[in-house]
PDB file of C-alpha atoms and ligand atoms in Angstrom:
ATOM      1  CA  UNK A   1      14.704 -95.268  58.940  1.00  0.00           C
ATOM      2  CA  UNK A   2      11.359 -93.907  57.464  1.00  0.00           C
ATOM      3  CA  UNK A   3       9.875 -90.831  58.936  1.00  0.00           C
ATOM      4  CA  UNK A   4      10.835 -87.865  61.700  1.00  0.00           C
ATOM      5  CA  UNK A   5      10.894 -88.616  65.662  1.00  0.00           C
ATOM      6  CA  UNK A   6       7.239 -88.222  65.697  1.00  0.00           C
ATOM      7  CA  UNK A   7       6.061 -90.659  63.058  1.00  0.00           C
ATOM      8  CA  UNK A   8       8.337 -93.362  64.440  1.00  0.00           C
ATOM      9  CA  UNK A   9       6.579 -92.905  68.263  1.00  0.00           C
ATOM     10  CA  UNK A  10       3.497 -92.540  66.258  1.00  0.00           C
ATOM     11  CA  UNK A  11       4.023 -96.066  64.943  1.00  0.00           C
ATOM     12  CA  UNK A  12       5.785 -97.974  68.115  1.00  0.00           C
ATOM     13  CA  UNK A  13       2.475 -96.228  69.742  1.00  0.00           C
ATOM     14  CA  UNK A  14       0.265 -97.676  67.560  1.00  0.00           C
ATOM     15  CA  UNK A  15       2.184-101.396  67.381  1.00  0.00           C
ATOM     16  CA  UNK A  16       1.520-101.416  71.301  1.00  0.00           C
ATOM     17  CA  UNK A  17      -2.236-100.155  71.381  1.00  0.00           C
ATOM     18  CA  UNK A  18      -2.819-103.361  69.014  1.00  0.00           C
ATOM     19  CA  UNK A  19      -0.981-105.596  71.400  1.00  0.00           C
ATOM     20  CA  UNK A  20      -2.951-104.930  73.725  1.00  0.00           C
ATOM     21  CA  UNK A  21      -6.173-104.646  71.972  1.00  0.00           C
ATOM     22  CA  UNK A  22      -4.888-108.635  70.778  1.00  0.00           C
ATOM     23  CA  UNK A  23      -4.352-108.970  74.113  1.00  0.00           C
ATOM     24  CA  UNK A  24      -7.886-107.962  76.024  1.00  0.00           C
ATOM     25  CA  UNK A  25      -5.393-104.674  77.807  1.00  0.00           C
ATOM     26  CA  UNK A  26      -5.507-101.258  77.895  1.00  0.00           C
ATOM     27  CA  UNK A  27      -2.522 -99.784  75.964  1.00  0.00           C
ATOM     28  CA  UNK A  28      -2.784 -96.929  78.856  1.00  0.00           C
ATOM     29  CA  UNK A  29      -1.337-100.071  80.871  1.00  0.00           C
ATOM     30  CA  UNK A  30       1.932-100.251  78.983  1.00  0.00           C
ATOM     31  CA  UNK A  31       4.686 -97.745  79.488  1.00  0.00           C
ATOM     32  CA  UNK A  32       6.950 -96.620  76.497  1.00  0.00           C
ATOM     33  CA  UNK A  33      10.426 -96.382  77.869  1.00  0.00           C
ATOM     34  CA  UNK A  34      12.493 -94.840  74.719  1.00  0.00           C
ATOM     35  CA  UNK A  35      15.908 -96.447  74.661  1.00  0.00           C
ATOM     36  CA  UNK A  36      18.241 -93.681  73.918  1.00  0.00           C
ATOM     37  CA  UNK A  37      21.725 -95.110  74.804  1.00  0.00           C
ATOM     38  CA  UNK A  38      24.467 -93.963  71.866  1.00  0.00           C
ATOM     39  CA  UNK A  39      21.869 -91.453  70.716  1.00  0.00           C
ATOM     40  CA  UNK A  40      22.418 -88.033  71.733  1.00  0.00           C
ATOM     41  CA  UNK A  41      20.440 -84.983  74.009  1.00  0.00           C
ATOM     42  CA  UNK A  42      19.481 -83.574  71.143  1.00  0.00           C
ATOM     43  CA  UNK A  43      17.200 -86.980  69.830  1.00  0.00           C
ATOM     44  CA  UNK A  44      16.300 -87.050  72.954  1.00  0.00           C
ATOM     45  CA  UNK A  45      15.020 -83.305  73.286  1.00  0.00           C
ATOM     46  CA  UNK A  46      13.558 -84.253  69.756  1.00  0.00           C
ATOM     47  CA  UNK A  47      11.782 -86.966  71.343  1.00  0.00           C
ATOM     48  CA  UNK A  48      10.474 -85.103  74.095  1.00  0.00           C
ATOM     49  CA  UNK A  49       9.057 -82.147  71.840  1.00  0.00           C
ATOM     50  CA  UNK A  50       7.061 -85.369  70.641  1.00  0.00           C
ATOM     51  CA  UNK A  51       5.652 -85.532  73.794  1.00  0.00           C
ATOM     52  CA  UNK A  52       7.931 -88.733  74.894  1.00  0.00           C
ATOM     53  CA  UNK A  53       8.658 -88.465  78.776  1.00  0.00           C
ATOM     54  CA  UNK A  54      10.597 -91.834  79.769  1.00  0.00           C
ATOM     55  CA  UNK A  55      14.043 -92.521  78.694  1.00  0.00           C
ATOM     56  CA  UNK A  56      16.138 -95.389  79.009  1.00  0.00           C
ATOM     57  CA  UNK A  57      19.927 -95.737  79.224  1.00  0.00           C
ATOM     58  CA  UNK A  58      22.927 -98.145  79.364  1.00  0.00           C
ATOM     59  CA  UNK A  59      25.867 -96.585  80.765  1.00  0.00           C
ATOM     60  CA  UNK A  60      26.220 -94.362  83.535  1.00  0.00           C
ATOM     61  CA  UNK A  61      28.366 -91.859  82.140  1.00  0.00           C
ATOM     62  CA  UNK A  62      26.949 -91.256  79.019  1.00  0.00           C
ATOM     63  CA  UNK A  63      23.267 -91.392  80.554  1.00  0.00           C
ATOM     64  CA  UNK A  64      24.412 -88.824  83.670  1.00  0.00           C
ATOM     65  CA  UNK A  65      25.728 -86.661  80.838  1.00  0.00           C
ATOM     66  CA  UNK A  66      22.357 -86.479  78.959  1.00  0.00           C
ATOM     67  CA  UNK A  67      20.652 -86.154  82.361  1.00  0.00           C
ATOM     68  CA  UNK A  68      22.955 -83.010  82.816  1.00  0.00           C
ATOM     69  CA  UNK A  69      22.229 -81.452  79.668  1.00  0.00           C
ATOM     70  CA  UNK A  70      18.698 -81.812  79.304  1.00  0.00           C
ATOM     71  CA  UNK A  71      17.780 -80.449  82.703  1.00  0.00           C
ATOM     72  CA  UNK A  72      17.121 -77.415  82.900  1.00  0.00           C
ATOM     73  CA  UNK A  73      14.939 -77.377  79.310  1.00  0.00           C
ATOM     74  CA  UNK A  74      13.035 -81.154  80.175  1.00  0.00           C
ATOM     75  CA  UNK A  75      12.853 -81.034  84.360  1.00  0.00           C
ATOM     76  CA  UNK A  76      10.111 -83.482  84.500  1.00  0.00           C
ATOM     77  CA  UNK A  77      11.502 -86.499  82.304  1.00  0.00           C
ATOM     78  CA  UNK A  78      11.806 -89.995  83.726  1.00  0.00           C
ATOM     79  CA  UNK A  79      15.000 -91.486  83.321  1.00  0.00           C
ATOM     80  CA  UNK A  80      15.701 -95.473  83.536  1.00  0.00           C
ATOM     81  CA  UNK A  81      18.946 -97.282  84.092  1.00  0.00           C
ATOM     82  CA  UNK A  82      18.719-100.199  82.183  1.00  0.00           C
ATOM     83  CA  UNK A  83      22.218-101.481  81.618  1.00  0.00           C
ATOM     84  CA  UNK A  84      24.933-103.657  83.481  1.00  0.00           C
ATOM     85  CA  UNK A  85      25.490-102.142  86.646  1.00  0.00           C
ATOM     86  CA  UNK A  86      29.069-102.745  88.497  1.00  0.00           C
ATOM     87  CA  UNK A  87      29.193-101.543  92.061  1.00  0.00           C
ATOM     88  CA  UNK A  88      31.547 -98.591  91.438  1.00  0.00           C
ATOM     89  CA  UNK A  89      29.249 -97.045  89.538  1.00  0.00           C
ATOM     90  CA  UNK A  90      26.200 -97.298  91.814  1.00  0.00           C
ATOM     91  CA  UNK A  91      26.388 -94.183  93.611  1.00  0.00           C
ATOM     92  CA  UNK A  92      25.638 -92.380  90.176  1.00  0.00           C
ATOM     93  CA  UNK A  93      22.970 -94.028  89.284  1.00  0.00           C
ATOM     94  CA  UNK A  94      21.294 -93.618  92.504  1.00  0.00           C
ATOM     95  CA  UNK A  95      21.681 -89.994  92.464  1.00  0.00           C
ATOM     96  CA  UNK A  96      20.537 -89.143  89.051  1.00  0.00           C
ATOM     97  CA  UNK A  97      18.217 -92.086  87.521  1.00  0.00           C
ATOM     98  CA  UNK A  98      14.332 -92.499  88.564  1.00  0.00           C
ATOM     99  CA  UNK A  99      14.200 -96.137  88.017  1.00  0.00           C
ATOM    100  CA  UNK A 100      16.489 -98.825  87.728  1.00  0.00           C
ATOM    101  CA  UNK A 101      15.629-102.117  86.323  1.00  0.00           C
ATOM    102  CA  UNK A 102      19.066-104.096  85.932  1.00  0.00           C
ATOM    103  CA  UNK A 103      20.059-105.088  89.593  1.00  0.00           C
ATOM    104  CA  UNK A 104      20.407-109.111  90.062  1.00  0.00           C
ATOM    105  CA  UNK A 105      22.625-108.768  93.022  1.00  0.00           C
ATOM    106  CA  UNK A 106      21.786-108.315  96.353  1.00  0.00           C
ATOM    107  CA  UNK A 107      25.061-106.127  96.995  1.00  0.00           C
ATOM    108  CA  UNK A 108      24.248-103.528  94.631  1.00  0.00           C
ATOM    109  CA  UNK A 109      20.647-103.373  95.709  1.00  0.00           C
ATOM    110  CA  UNK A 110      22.136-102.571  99.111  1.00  0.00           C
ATOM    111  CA  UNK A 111      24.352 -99.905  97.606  1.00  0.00           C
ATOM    112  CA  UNK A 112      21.765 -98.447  95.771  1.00  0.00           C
ATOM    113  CA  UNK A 113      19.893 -98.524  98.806  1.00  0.00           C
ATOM    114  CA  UNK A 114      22.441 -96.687 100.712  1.00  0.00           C
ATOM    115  CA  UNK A 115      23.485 -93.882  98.410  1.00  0.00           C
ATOM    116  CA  UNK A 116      19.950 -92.867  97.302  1.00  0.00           C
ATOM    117  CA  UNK A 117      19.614 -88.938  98.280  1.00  0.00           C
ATOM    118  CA  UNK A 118      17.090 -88.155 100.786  1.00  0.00           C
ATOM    119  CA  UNK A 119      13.756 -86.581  99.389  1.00  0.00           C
ATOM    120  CA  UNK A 120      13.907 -83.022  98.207  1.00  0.00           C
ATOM    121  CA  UNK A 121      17.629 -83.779  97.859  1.00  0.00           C
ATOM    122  CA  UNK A 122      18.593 -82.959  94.478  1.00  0.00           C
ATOM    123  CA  UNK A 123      15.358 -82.989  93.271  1.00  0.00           C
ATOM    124  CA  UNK A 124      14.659 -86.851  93.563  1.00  0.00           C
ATOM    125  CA  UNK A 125      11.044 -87.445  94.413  1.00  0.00           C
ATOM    126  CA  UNK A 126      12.259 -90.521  97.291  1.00  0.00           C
ATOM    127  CA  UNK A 127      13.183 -94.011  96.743  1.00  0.00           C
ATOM    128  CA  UNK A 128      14.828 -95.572  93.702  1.00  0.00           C
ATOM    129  CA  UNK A 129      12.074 -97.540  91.810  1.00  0.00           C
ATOM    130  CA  UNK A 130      13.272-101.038  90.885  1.00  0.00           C
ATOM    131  CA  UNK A 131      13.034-103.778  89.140  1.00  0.00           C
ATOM    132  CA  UNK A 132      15.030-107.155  89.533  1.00  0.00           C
ATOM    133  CA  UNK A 133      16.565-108.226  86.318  1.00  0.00           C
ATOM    134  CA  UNK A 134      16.151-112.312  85.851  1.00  0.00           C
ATOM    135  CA  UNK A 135      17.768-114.910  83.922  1.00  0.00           C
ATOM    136  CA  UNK A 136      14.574-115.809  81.595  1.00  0.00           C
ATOM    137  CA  UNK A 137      17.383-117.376  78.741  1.00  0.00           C
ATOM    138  CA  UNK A 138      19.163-119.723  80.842  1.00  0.00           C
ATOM    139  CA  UNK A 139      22.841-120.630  79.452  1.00  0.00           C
ATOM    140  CA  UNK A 140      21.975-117.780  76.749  1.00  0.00           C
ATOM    141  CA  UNK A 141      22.541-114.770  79.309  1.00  0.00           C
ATOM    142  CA  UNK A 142      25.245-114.044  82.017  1.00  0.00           C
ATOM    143  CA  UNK A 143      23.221-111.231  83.357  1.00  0.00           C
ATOM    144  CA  UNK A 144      20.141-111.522  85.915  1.00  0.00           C
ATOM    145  CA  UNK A 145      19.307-113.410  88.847  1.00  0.00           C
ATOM    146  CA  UNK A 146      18.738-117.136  88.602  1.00  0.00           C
ATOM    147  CA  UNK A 147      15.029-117.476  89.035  1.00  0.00           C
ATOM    148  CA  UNK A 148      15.794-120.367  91.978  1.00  0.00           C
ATOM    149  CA  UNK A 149      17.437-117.481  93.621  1.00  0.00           C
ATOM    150  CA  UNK A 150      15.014-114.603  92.761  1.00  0.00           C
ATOM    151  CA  UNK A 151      12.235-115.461  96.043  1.00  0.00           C
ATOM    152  CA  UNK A 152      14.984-114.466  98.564  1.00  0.00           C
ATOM    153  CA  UNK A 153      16.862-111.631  96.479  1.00  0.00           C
ATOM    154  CA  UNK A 154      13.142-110.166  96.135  1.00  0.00           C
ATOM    155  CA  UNK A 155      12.836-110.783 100.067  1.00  0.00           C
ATOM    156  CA  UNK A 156      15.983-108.823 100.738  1.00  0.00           C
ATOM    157  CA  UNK A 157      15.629-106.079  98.580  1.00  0.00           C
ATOM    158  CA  UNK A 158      11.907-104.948  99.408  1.00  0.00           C
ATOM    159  CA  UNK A 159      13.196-104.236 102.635  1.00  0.00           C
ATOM    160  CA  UNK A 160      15.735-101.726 101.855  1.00  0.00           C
ATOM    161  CA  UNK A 161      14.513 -98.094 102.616  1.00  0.00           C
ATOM    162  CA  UNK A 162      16.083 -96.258  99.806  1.00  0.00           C
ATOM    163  CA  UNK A 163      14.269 -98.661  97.001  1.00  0.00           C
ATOM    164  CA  UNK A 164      10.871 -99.477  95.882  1.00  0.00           C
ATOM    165  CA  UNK A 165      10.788-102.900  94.635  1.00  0.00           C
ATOM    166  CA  UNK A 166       8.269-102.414  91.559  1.00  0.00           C
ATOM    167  CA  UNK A 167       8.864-105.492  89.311  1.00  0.00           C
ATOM    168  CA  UNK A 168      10.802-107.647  86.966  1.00  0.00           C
ATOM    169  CA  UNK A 169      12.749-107.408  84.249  1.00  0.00           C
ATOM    170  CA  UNK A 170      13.865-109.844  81.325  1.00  0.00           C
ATOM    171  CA  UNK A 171      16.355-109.536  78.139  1.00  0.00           C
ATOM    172  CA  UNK A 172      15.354-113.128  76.746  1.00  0.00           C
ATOM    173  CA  UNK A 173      17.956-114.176  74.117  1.00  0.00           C
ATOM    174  CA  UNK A 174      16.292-113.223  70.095  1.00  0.00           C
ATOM    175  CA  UNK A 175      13.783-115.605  68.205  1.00  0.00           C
ATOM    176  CA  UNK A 176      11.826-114.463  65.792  1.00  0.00           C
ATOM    177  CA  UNK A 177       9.370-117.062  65.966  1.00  0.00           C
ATOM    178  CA  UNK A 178       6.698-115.365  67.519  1.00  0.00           C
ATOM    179  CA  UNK A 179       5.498-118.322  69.945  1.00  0.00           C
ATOM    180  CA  UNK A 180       9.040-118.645  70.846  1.00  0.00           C
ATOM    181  CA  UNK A 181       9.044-115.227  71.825  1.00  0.00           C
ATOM    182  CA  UNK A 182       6.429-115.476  73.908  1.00  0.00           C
ATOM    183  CA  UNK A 183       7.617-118.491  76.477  1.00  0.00           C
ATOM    184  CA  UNK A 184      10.505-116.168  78.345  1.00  0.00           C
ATOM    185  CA  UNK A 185       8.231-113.424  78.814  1.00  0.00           C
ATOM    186  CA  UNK A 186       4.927-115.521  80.368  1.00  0.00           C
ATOM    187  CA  UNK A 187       7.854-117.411  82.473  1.00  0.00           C
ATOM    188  CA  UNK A 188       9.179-113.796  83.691  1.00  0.00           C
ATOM    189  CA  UNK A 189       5.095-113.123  84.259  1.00  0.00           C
ATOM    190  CA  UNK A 190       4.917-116.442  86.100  1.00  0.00           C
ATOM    191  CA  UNK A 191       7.434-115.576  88.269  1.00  0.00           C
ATOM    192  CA  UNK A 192       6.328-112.126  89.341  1.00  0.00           C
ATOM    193  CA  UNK A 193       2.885-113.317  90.176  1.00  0.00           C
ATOM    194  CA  UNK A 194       4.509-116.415  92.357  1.00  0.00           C
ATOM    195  CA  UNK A 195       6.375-113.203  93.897  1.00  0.00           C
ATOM    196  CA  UNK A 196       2.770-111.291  94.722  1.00  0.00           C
ATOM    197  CA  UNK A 197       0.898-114.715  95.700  1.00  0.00           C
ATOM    198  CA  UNK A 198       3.833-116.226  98.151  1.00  0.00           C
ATOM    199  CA  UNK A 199       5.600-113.436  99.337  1.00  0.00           C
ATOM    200  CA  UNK A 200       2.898-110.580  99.295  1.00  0.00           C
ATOM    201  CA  UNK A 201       4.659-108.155  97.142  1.00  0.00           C
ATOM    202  CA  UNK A 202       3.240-105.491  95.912  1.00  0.00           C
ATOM    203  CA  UNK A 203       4.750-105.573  92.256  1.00  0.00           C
ATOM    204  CA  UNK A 204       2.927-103.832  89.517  1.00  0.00           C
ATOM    205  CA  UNK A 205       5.571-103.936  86.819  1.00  0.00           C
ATOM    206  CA  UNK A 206       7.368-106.449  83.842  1.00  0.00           C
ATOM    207  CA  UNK A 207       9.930-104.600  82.225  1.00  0.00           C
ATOM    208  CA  UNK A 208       9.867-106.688  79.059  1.00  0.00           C
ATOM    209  CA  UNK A 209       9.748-106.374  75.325  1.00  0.00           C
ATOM    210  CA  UNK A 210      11.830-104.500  72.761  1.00  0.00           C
ATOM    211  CA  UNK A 211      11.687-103.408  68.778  1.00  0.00           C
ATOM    212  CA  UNK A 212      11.710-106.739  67.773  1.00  0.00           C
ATOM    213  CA  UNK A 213       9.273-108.505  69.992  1.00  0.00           C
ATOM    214  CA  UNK A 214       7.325-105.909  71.851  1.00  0.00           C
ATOM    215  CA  UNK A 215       4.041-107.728  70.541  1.00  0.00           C
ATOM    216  CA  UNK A 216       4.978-110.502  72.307  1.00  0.00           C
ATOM    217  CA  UNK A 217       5.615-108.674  75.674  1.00  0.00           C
ATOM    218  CA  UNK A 218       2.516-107.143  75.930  1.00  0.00           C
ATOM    219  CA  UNK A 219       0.723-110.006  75.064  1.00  0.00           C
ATOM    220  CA  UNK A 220       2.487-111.620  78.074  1.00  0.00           C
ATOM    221  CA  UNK A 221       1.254-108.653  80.279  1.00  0.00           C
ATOM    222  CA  UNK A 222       4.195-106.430  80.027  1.00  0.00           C
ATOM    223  CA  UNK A 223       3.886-102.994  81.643  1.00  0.00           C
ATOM    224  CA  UNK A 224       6.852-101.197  80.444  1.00  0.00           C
ATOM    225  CA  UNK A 225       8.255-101.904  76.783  1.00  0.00           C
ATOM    226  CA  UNK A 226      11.911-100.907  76.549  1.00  0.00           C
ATOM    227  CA  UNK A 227      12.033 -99.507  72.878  1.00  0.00           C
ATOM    228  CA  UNK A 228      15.511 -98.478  71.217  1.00  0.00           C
ATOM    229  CA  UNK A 229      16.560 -98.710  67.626  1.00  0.00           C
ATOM    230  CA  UNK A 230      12.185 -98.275  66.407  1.00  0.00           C
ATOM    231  CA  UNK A 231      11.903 -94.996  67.530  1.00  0.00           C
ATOM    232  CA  UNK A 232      15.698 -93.529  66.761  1.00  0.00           C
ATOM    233  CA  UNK A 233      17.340 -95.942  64.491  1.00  0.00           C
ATOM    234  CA  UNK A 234      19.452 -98.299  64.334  1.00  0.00           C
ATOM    235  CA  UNK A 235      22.441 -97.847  66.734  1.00  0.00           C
ATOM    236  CA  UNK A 236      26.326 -97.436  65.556  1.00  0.00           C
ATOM    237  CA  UNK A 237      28.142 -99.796  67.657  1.00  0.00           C
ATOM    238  CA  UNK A 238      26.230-102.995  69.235  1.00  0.00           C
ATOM    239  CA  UNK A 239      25.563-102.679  73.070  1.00  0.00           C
ATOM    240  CA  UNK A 240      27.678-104.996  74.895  1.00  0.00           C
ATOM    241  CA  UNK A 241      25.680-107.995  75.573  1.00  0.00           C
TER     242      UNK A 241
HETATM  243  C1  PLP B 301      19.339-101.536  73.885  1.00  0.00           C
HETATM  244  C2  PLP B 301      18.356-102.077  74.843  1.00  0.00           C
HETATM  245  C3  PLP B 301      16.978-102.018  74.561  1.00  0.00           C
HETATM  246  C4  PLP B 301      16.396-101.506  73.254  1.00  0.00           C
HETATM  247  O1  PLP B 301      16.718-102.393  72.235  1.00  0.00           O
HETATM  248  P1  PLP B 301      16.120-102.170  70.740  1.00  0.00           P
HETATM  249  O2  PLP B 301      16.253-103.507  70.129  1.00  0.00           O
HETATM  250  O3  PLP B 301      16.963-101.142  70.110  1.00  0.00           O
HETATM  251  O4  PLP B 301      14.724-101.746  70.880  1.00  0.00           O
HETATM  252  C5  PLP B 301      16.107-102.477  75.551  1.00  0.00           C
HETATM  253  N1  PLP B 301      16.557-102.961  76.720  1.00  0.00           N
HETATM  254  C6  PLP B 301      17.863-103.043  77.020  1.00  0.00           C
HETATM  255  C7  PLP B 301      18.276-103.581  78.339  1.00  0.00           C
HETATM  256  C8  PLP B 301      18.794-102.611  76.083  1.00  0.00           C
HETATM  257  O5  PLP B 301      20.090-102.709  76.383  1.00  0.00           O
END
């Protein structure tokens, strides 16, 4: 992979800002979340230096460990649990993550809910943001809510007191066809606005969009692009899918 830490943000940045110039957006609109799972504190410390403050990660221990390290030298970074999320494992997440944006189950939410420290507790400015992750790939994808069922998860959820229900999120399976990409993303849109119109949610965030088809997510109106292998290279073992 071409370049140090801050060339490759300098590029993702700039593959975003035209996006959403394409797209009629403000890039200021469009989070970067930098995907760091397999990759240790140290690219992620590089990454910060960079001026990157929002970090992504898959699995709870390895993400609680870099949220350990990095502490006391990077207080103020964001971190996002983006990965499968089993119920034993909730009560970490809710202690050390900012954000999660993989529940699709109304149990977990509940968890979540339950086991999120009080404010001032450990640091944790109050609730657990979230977003619900939907099925946008059908057959393709075991993970996410079905979007028949999404209306009453979304119901449920927004009322638990340890959350913030902020948005959606969607893994659609690969295409490289750009149009193809496209049609999961304005379907996850779709559904998020149906969410605001019929239910009167207040939800201000898509979690959508990664290396390969970010474009395509923020031309759908994505808020927060989930970028991994772009900005640190490729990864050494696959993530589970
Ligand atoms: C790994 C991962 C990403 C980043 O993928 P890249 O293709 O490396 O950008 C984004 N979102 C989720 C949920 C992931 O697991």
């Amino acid at each position: 992979m071409a370049g140090g830490p801050a060339e490759r943000l300098r590029q993702v940045r700039l593959r975003i800002e035209r996006a959403a110039q394409a797209a009629g957006r403000d890039a200021a609109e469009v989070r970067l979340l930098a995907v760091s799972k397999t990759f240790g504190a140290e690219a992620v410390a590089a990454m910060a230096r960079c001026g990157q403050a929002e970090f992504g990660e898959n699995y709870v221990q390895e993400g609680v460990a870099k949220i350990a390290a990095l502490r006391q030298q990077w207080p103020a970074l964001c971190w996002h649990f983006i990965g499968p999320l089993q119920s034993n494992k909730t009560r970490e997440v809710a202690a050390g993550f900012d954000w999660v944006h993989s529940v699709d189950r109304l149990s977990v939410a509940q968890r979540l809910s339950a086991q999120r420290p009080p404010p001032g507790e450990g640091g944790l400015p109050g609730p657990l943001q979230l977003c619900l992750q939907v099925n946008v790939s059908g057959e393709a994808s075991k993970s996410g809510v079905h979007p028949e069922q999404l209306p009453e998860l979304a119901r449920e959820v927004a009322r638990l007191p340890g959350l913030r229900l902020r948005g959606l999120m969607g893994i659609p399976a690969p295409e490289t066809d750009p149009a193809a990409q496209r049609a999961p993303f304005a379907r996850l849109r779709e559904l998020r606005d149906q969410l605001v119109a019929r239910q009167g949610l207040a939800l201000d965030t898509l979690s959508m969009g990664m290396s390969a088809d970010l474009e395509a997510a923020v031309l759908e109106g994505a808020t927060i692009v989930r970028v991994g292998s772009a900005l640190f290279g490729e990864r050494a073992r696959r993530a589970p899918p």
